[in-house]
Short mmCIF file of C-alpha atoms in Angstrom, two decimals:
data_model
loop_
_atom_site.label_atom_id
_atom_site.label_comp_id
_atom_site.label_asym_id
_atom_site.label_seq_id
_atom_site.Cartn_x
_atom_site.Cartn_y
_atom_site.Cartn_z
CA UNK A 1 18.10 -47.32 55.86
CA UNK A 2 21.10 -46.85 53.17
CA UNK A 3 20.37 -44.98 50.20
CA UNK A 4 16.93 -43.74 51.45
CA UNK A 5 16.48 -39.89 50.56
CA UNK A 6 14.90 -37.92 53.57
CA UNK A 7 13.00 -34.48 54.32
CA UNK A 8 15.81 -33.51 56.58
CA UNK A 9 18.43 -30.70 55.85
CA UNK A 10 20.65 -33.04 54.91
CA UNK A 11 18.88 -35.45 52.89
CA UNK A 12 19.62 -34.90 49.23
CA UNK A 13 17.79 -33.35 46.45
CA UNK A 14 16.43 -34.52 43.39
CA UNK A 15 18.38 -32.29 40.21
CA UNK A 16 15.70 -30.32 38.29
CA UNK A 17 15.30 -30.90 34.43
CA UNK A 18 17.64 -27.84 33.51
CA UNK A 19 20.47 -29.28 35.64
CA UNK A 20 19.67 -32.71 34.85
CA UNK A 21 20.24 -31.82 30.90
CA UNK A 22 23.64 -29.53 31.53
CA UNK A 23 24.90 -32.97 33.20
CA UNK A 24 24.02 -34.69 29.99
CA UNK A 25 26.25 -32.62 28.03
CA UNK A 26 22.89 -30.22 26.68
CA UNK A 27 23.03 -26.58 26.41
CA UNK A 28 20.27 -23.67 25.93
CA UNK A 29 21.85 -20.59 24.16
CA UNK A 30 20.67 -17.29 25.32
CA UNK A 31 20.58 -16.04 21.18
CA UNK A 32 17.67 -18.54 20.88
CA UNK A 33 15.67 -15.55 22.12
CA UNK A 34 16.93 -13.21 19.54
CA UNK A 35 15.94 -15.83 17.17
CA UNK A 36 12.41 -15.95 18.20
CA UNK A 37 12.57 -12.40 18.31
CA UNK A 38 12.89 -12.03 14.49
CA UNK A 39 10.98 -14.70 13.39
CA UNK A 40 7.95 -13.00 16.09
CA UNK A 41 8.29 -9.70 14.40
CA UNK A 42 8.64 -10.85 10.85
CA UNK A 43 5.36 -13.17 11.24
CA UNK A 44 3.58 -10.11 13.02
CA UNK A 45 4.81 -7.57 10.04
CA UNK A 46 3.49 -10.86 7.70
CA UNK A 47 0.11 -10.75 9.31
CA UNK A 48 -0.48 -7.06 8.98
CA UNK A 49 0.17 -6.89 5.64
CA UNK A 50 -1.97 -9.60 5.00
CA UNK A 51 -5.20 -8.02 7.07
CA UNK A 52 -4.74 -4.56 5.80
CA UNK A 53 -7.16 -4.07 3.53
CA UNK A 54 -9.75 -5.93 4.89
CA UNK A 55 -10.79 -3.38 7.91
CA UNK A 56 -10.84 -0.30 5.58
CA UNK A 57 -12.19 -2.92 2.15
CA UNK A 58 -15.19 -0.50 1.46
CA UNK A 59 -12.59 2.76 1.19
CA UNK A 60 -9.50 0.99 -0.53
CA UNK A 61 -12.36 0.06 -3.23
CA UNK A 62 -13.62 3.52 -3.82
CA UNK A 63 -9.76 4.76 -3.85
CA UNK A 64 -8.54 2.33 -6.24
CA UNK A 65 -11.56 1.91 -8.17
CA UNK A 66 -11.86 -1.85 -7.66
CA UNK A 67 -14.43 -3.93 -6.96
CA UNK A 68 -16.00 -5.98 -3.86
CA UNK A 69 -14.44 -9.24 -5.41
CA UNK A 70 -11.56 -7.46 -6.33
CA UNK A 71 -10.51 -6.46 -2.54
CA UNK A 72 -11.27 -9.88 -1.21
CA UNK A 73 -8.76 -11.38 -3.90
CA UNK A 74 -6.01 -9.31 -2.20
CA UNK A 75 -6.51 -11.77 1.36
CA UNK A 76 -7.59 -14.75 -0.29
CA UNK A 77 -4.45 -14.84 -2.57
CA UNK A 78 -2.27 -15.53 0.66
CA UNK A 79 -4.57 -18.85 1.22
CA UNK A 80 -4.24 -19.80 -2.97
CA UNK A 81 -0.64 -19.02 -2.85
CA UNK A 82 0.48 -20.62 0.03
CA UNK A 83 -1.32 -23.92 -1.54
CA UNK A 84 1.63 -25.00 -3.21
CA UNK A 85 4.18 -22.45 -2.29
CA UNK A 86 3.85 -24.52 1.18
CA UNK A 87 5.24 -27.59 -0.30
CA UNK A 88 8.07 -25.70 -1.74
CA UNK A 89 8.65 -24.26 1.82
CA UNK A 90 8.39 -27.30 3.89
CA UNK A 91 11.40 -28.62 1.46
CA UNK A 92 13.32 -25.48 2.04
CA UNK A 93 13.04 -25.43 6.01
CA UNK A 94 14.44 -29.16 6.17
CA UNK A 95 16.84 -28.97 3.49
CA UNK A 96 18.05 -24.91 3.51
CA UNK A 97 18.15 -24.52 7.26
CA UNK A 98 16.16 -22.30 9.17
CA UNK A 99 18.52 -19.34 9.13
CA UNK A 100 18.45 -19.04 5.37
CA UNK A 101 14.85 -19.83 5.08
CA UNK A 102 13.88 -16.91 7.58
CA UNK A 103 16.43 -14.38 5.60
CA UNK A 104 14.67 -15.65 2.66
CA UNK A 105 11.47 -15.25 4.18
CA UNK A 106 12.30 -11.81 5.48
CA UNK A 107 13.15 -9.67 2.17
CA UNK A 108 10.22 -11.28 0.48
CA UNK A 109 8.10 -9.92 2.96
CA UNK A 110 9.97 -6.11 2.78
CA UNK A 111 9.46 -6.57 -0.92
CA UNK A 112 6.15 -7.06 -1.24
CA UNK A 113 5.28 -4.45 1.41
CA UNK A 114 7.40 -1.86 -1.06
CA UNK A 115 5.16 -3.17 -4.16
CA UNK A 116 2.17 -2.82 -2.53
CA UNK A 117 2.58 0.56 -2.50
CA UNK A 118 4.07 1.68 -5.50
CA UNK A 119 0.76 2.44 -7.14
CA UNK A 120 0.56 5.47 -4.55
CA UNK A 121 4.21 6.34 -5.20
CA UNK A 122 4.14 6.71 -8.59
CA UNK A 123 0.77 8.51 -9.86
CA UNK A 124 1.18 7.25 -13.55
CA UNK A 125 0.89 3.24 -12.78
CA UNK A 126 -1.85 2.17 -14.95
CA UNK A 127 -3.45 -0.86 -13.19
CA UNK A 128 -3.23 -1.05 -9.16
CA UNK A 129 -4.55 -3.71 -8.63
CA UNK A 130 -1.55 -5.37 -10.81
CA UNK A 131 0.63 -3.96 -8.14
CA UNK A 132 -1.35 -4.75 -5.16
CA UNK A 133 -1.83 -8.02 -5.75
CA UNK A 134 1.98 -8.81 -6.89
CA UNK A 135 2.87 -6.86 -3.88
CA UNK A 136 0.12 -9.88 -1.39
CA UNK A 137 1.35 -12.73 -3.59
CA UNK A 138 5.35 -11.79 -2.24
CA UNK A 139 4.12 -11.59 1.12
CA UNK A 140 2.57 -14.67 0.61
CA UNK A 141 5.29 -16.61 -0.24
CA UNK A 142 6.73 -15.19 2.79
CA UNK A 143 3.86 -16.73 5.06
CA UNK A 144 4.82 -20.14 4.20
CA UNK A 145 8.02 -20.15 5.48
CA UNK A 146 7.39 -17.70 8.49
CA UNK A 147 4.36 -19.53 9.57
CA UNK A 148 6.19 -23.15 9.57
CA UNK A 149 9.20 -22.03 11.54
CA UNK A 150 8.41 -21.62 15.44
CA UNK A 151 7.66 -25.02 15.58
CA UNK A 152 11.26 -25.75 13.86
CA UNK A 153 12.40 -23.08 15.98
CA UNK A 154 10.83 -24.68 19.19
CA UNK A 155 12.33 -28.04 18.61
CA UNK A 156 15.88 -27.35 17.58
CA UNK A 157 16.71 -24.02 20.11
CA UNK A 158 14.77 -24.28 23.21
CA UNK A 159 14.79 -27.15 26.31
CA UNK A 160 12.16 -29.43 26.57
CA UNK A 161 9.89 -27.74 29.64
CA UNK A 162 10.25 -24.48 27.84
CA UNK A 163 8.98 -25.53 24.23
CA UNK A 164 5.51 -24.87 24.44
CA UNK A 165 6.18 -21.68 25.23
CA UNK A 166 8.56 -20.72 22.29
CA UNK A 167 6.27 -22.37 20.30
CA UNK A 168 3.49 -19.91 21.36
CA UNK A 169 5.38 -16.83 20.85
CA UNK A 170 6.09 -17.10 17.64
CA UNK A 171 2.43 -18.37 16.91
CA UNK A 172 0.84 -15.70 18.38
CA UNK A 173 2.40 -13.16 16.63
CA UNK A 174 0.57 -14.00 13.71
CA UNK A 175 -2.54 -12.80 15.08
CA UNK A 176 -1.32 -10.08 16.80
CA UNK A 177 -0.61 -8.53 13.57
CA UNK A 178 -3.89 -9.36 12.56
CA UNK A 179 -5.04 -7.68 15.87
CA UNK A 180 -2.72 -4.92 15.31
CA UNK A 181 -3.95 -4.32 11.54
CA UNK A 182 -7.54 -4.90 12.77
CA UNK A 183 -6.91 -1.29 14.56
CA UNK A 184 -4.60 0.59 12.71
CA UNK A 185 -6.02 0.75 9.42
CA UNK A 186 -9.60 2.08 10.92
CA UNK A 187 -7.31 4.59 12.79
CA UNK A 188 -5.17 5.31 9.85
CA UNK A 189 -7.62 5.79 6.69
CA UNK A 190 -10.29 8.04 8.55
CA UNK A 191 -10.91 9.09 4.67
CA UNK A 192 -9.84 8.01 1.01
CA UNK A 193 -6.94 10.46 1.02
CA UNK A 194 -4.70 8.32 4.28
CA UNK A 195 -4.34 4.93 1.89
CA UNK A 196 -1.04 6.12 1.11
CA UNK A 197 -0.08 6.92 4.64
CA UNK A 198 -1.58 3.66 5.39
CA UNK A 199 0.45 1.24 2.83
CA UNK A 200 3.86 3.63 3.84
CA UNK A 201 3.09 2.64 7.82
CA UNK A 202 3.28 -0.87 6.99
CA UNK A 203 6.66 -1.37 5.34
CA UNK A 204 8.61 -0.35 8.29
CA UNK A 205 8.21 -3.17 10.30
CA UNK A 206 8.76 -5.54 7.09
CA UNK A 207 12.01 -3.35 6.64
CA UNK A 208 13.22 -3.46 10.48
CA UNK A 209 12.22 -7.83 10.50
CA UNK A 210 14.81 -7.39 7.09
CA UNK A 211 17.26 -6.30 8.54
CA UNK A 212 17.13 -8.13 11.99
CA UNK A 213 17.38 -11.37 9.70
CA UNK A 214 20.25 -10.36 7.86
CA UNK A 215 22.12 -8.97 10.54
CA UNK A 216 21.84 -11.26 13.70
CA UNK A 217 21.15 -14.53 12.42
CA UNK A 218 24.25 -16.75 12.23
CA UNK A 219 23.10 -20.11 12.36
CA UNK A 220 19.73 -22.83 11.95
CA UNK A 221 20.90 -25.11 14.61
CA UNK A 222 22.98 -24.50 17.96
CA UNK A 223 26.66 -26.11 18.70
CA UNK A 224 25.01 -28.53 21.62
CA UNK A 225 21.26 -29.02 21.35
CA UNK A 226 19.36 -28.05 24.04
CA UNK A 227 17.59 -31.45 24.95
CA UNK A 228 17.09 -34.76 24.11
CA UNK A 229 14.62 -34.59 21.47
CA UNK A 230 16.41 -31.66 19.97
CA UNK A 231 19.28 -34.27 19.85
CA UNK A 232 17.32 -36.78 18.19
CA UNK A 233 15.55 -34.49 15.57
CA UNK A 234 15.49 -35.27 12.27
CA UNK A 235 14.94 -34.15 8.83
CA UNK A 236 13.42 -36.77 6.36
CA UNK A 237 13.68 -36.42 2.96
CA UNK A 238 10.92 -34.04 1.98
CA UNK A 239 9.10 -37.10 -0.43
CA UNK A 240 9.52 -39.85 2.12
CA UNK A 241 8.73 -37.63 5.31
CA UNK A 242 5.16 -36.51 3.39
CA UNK A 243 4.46 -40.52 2.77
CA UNK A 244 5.18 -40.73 6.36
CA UNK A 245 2.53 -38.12 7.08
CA UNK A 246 -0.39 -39.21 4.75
CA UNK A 247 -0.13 -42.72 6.64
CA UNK A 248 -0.50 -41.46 10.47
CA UNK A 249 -3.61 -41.79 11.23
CA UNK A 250 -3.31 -39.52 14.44
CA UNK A 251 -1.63 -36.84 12.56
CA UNK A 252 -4.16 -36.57 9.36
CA UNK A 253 -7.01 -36.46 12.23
CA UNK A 254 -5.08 -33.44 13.77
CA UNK A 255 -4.25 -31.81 10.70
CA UNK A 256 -7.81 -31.94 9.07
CA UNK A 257 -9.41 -30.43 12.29
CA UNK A 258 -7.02 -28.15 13.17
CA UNK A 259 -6.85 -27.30 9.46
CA UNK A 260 -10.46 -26.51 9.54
CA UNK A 261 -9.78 -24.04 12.53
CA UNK A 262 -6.85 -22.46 10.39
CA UNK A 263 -9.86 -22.14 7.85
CA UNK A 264 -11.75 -20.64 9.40
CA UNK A 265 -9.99 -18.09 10.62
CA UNK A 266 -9.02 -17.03 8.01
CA UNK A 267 -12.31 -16.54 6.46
CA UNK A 268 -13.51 -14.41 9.61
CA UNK A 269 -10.37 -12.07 9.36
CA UNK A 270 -10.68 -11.45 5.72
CA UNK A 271 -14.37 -10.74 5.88
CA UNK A 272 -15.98 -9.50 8.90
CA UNK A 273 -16.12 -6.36 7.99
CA UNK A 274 -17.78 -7.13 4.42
CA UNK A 275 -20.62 -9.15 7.06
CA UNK A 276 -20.68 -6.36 10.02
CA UNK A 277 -21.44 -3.25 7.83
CA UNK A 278 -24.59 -5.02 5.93
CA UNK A 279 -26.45 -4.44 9.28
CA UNK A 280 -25.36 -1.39 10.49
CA UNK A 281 -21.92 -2.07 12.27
CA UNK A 282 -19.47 0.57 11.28
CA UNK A 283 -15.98 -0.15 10.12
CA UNK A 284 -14.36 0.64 13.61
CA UNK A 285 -16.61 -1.94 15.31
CA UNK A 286 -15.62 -4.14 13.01
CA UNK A 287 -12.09 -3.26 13.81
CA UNK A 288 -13.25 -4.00 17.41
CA UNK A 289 -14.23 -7.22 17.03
CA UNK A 290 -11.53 -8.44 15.37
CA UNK A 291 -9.26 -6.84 17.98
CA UNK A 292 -11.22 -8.77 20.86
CA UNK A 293 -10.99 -12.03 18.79
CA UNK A 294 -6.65 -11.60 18.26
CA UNK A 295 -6.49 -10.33 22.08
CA UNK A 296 -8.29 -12.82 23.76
CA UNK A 297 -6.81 -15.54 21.84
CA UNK A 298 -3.73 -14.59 22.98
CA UNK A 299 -4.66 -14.43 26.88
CA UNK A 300 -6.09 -17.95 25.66
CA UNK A 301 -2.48 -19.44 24.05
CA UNK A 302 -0.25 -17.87 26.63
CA UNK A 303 -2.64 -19.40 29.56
CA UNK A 304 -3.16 -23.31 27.99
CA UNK A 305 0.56 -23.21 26.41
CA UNK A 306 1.61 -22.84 30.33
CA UNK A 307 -0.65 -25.51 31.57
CA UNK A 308 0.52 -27.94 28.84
CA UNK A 309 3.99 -27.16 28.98
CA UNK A 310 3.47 -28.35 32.83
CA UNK A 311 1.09 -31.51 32.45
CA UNK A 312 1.61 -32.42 29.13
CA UNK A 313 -2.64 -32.77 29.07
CA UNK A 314 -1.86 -31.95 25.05
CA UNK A 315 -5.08 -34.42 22.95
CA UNK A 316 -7.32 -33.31 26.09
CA UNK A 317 -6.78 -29.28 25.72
CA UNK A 318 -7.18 -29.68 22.09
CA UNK A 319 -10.24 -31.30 21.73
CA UNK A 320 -12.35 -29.22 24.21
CA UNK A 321 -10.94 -26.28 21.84
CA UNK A 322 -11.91 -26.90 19.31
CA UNK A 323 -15.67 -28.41 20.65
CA UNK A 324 -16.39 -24.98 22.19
CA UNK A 325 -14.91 -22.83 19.23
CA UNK A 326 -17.45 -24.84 17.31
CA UNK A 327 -20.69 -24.22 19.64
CA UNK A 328 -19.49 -20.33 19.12
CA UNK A 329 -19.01 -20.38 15.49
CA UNK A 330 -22.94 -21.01 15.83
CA UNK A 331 -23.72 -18.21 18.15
CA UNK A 332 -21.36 -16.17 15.71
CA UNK A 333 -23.61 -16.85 12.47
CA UNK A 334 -26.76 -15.67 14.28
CA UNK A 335 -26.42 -13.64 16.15
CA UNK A 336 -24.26 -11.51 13.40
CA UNK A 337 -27.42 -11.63 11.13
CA UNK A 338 -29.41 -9.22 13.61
CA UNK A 339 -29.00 -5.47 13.95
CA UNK A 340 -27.71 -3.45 17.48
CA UNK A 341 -26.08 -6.41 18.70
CA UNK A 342 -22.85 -4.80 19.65
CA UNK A 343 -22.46 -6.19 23.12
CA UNK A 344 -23.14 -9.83 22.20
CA UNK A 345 -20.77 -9.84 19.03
CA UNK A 346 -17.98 -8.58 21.20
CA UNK A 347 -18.51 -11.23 23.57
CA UNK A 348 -18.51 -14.23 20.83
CA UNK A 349 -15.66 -12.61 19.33
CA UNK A 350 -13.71 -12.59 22.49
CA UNK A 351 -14.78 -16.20 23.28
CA UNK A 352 -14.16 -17.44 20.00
CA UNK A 353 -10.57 -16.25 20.25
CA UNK A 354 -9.96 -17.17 23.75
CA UNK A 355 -11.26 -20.93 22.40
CA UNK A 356 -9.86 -21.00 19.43
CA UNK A 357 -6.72 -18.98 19.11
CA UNK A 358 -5.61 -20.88 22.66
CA UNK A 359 -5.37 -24.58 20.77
CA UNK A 360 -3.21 -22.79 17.97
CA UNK A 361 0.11 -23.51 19.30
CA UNK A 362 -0.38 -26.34 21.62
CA UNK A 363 -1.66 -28.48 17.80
CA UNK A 364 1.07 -27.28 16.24
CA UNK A 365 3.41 -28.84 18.94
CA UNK A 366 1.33 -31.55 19.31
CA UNK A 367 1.52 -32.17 15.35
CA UNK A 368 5.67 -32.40 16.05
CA UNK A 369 5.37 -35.14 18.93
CA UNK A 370 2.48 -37.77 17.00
CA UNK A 371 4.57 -36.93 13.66
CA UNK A 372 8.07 -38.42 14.82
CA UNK A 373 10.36 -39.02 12.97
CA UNK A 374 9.41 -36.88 10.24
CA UNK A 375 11.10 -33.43 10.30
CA UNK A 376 9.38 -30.44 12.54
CA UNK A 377 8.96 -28.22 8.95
CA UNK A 378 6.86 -31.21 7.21
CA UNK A 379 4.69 -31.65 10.01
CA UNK A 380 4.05 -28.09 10.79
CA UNK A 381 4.10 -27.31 7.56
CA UNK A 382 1.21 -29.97 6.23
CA UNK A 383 -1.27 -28.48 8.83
CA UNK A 384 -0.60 -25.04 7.60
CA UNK A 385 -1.61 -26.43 3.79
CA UNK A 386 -4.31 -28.31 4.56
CA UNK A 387 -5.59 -25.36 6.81
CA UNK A 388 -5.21 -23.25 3.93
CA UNK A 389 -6.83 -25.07 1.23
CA UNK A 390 -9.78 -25.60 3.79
CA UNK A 391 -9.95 -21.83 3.97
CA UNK A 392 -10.16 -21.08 0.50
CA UNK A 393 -12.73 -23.65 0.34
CA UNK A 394 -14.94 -21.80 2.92
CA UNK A 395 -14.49 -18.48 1.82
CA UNK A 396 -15.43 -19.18 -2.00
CA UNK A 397 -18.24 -21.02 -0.89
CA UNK A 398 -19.27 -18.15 1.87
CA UNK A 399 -19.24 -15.44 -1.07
CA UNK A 400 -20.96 -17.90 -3.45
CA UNK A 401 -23.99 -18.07 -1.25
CA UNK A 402 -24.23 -14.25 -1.30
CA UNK A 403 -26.40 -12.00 -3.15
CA UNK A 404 -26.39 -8.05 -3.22
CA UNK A 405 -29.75 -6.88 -2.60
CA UNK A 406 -31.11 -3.14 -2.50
CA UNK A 407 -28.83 -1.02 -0.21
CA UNK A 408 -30.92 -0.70 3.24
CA UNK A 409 -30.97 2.39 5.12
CA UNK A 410 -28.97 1.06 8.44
CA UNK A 411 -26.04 -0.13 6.41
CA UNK A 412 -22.81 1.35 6.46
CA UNK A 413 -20.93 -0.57 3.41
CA UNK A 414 -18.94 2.47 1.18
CA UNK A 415 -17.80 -0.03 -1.82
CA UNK A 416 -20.04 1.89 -4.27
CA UNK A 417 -22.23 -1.48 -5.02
CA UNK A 418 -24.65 -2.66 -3.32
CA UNK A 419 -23.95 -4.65 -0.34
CA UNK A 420 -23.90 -8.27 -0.01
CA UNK A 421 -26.30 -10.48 1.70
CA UNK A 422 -25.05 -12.84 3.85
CA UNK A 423 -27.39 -14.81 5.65
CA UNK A 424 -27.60 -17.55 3.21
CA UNK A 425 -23.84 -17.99 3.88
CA UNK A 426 -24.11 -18.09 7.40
CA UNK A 427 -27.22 -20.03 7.43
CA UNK A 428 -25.63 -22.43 4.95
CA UNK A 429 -28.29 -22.31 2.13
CA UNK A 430 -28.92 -19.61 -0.71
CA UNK A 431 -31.44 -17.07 -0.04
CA UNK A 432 -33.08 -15.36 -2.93
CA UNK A 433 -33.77 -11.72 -2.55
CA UNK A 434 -37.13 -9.83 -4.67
CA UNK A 435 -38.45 -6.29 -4.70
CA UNK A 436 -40.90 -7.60 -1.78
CA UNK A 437 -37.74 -9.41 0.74
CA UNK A 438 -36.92 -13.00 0.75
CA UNK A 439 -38.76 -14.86 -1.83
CA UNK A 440 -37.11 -18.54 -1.59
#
């Protein structure tokens, strides 16, 4: 029959999506990769800097005579900060461009890493802790536009069937500097004496992302867009796209939940040491942990990023996510309560990465498609807020449930105080501690 298409040699053959697109008159430029490069290394250098402390928090105390408090102000500033700074970036990514943005982005990020750690540079700084946290509020100005822009990045530079992907690169970077500060700062400060050698290791790769930025970055958007919907993207006025935000339904569902996730997260990096080393768990275990939680989470992304990116199965991957990162977030609270449990908290920190690190970039691209037409920086950028505001919430509330009871033999904190007590934050009510045990 005419016009029928056969399985013989000579029947024809249906054009792929690339070839399909270069007929249309769309083009993917190779540079998008150097692109994604930068912004990958400069969020990984972000993330480091923002987890340093927090491995070796017991040490840093002692070095710079600080307190407990004190050291968990210099991780929860990046969640404060990046409260309203976020707003402010989300304005700057759809109005600036994303090339100035991520030059922006970049020298904050070098600058803070320098301030950090001038205290051990020049021996006759009076107050440290002035410099430190200057040196974490820089980088977390940084954050917010780093953290918005793979998405941006994604939607403007890459083809449709290749999106997913991008966007889970530069996602996962994030983490991996949190994996990669998880182990280095154990391995660095084996005693009080390395925090310098520890703060110096960390600006190079802020200085090398610098540089990068400024050097081989020469536009935010390609000649020819890549695709369709790259085509069709748009930026709405910052004001009118937020409106547009508030009253989607789907996307405030998203956003809150995934938010929540984003939360939490945050609250495990910044203090699972701080929880470990109450019952026994020394600071390289900790380290451990948080490295199996970043790695697996990766495997996780770059495994359900694929599968999306073929079937487009986007609500359904999300949902089981986060259902079974919830289920372990239980496991997580009791079982880190109990002492010589080293096998079982390595496996519920590997699965709570592999669950919840794994729905990280597929939300975040799934926040672009349900927020159309509202520009890919808003949308990202509203989950990132909302994500961080939920983690201050849960962190202040975690330490407020705390009490610091008599130091125990089997614990290993080194802050100088005693430790805190956190099983009335994990079991989510107070616990009063007397000179007998628990006396609620």
């Amino acid at each position: 029959m005419a016009g029928q298409v056969g399985n013989g040699p000579g029947a024809a053959t249906a054009p792929t999506a690339p070839t399909l697109d270069a007929l249309r008159g769309y083009r993917a430029y190779a540079r998008r990769w150097v692109f994604l490069l930068v912004i990958s290394l400069l969020s990984y250098s972000n993330a480091m800097l923002w987890l340093s402390f927090a491995p070796v928090a017991d040490k840093i105390a002692r070095y710079f005579l600080l307190s407990t408090e004190q050291i968990n102000w210099l991780s929860l500033v990046y969640l404060v900060v990046s409260i309203p700074a976020g707003v402010v970036a989300i304005w700057v990514l759809d109005s600036v461009g994303l090339r100035w943005a991520t030059i922006l982005c970049a020298w904050l990020n070098f600058a803070g890493s320098v301030l950090r750690a001038l205290p051990c540079m020049v021996p006759s700084a009076q107050d440290p802790f002035v410099f430190l946290m200057g040196g974490q509020s820089l980088c977390a100005l940084a954050q917010t536009l780093v953290v918005f822009s793979p998405a941006k990045l994604a939607a403007l530079w890459f083809p449709e069937h290749q999106r997913a992907t991008a966007n889970m690169v530069g996602t996962m970077s994030n983490p991996l500097g949190v994996l990669a500060a998880n182990l280095l700062s154990p391995a660095l400060v084996r005693k009080e004496e390395d925090i310098p050698v520890m703060l110096a290791s960390y600006i190079m790769p802020a200085g090398l992302a610098s540089l990068l930025a400024t050097a081989c970055l020469w536009e935010s958007v390609p000649p020819t867009p890549p695709s369709a919907g790259a085509a069709r993207s748009t930026s709405e006025n910052c004001l009118a796209g937020l409106k547009l935000l508030v009253r989607n339904k789907d996307y405030v569902i998203l956003a809150v939940c995934f938010g929540g996730g984003i939360g939490i997260f945050s609250s495990f990096s910044a203090l699972l040491e701080q929880v470990l080393c109450v019952n026994g768990y020394s600071n390289e275990f900790a380290g451990l942990c948080g490295a199996l939680f970043i790695a697996f989470g990766i495997l996780g992304a770059l495994a359900l990023s694929l599968y999306v990116d073929r079937t487009k199965h986007f609500t359904e991957a999300v949902k089981i996510g986060l259902c079974l990162t919830s289920l372990v977030c239980v496991a997580f609270a009791l079982v880190s309560q109990l002492q010589g449990q080293t096998l079982a908290l390595s496996a519920i920190c590997s699965l709570l990465g592999l669950f919840g690190f794994s729905v990280a970039p597929v939300a975040m691209e799934l926040a672009i498609e349900c927020s159309f037409p509202v520009g890919e920086g808003a949308a990202a950028g509203l989950v990132f807020v909302l994500g961080q505001a939920e983690g201050v919430l849960t962190m202040v509330l975690l330490t407020a449930l705390t009490v610091r009871r008599a130091e125990p033999s089997f614990s290993t904190c080194q802050d100088g105080q005693d430790p805190l007590d956190w099983k009335g934050a994990s079991y989510g009510g107070p616990e009063c501690t007397g000179p007998e045990g628990p006396c609620c």
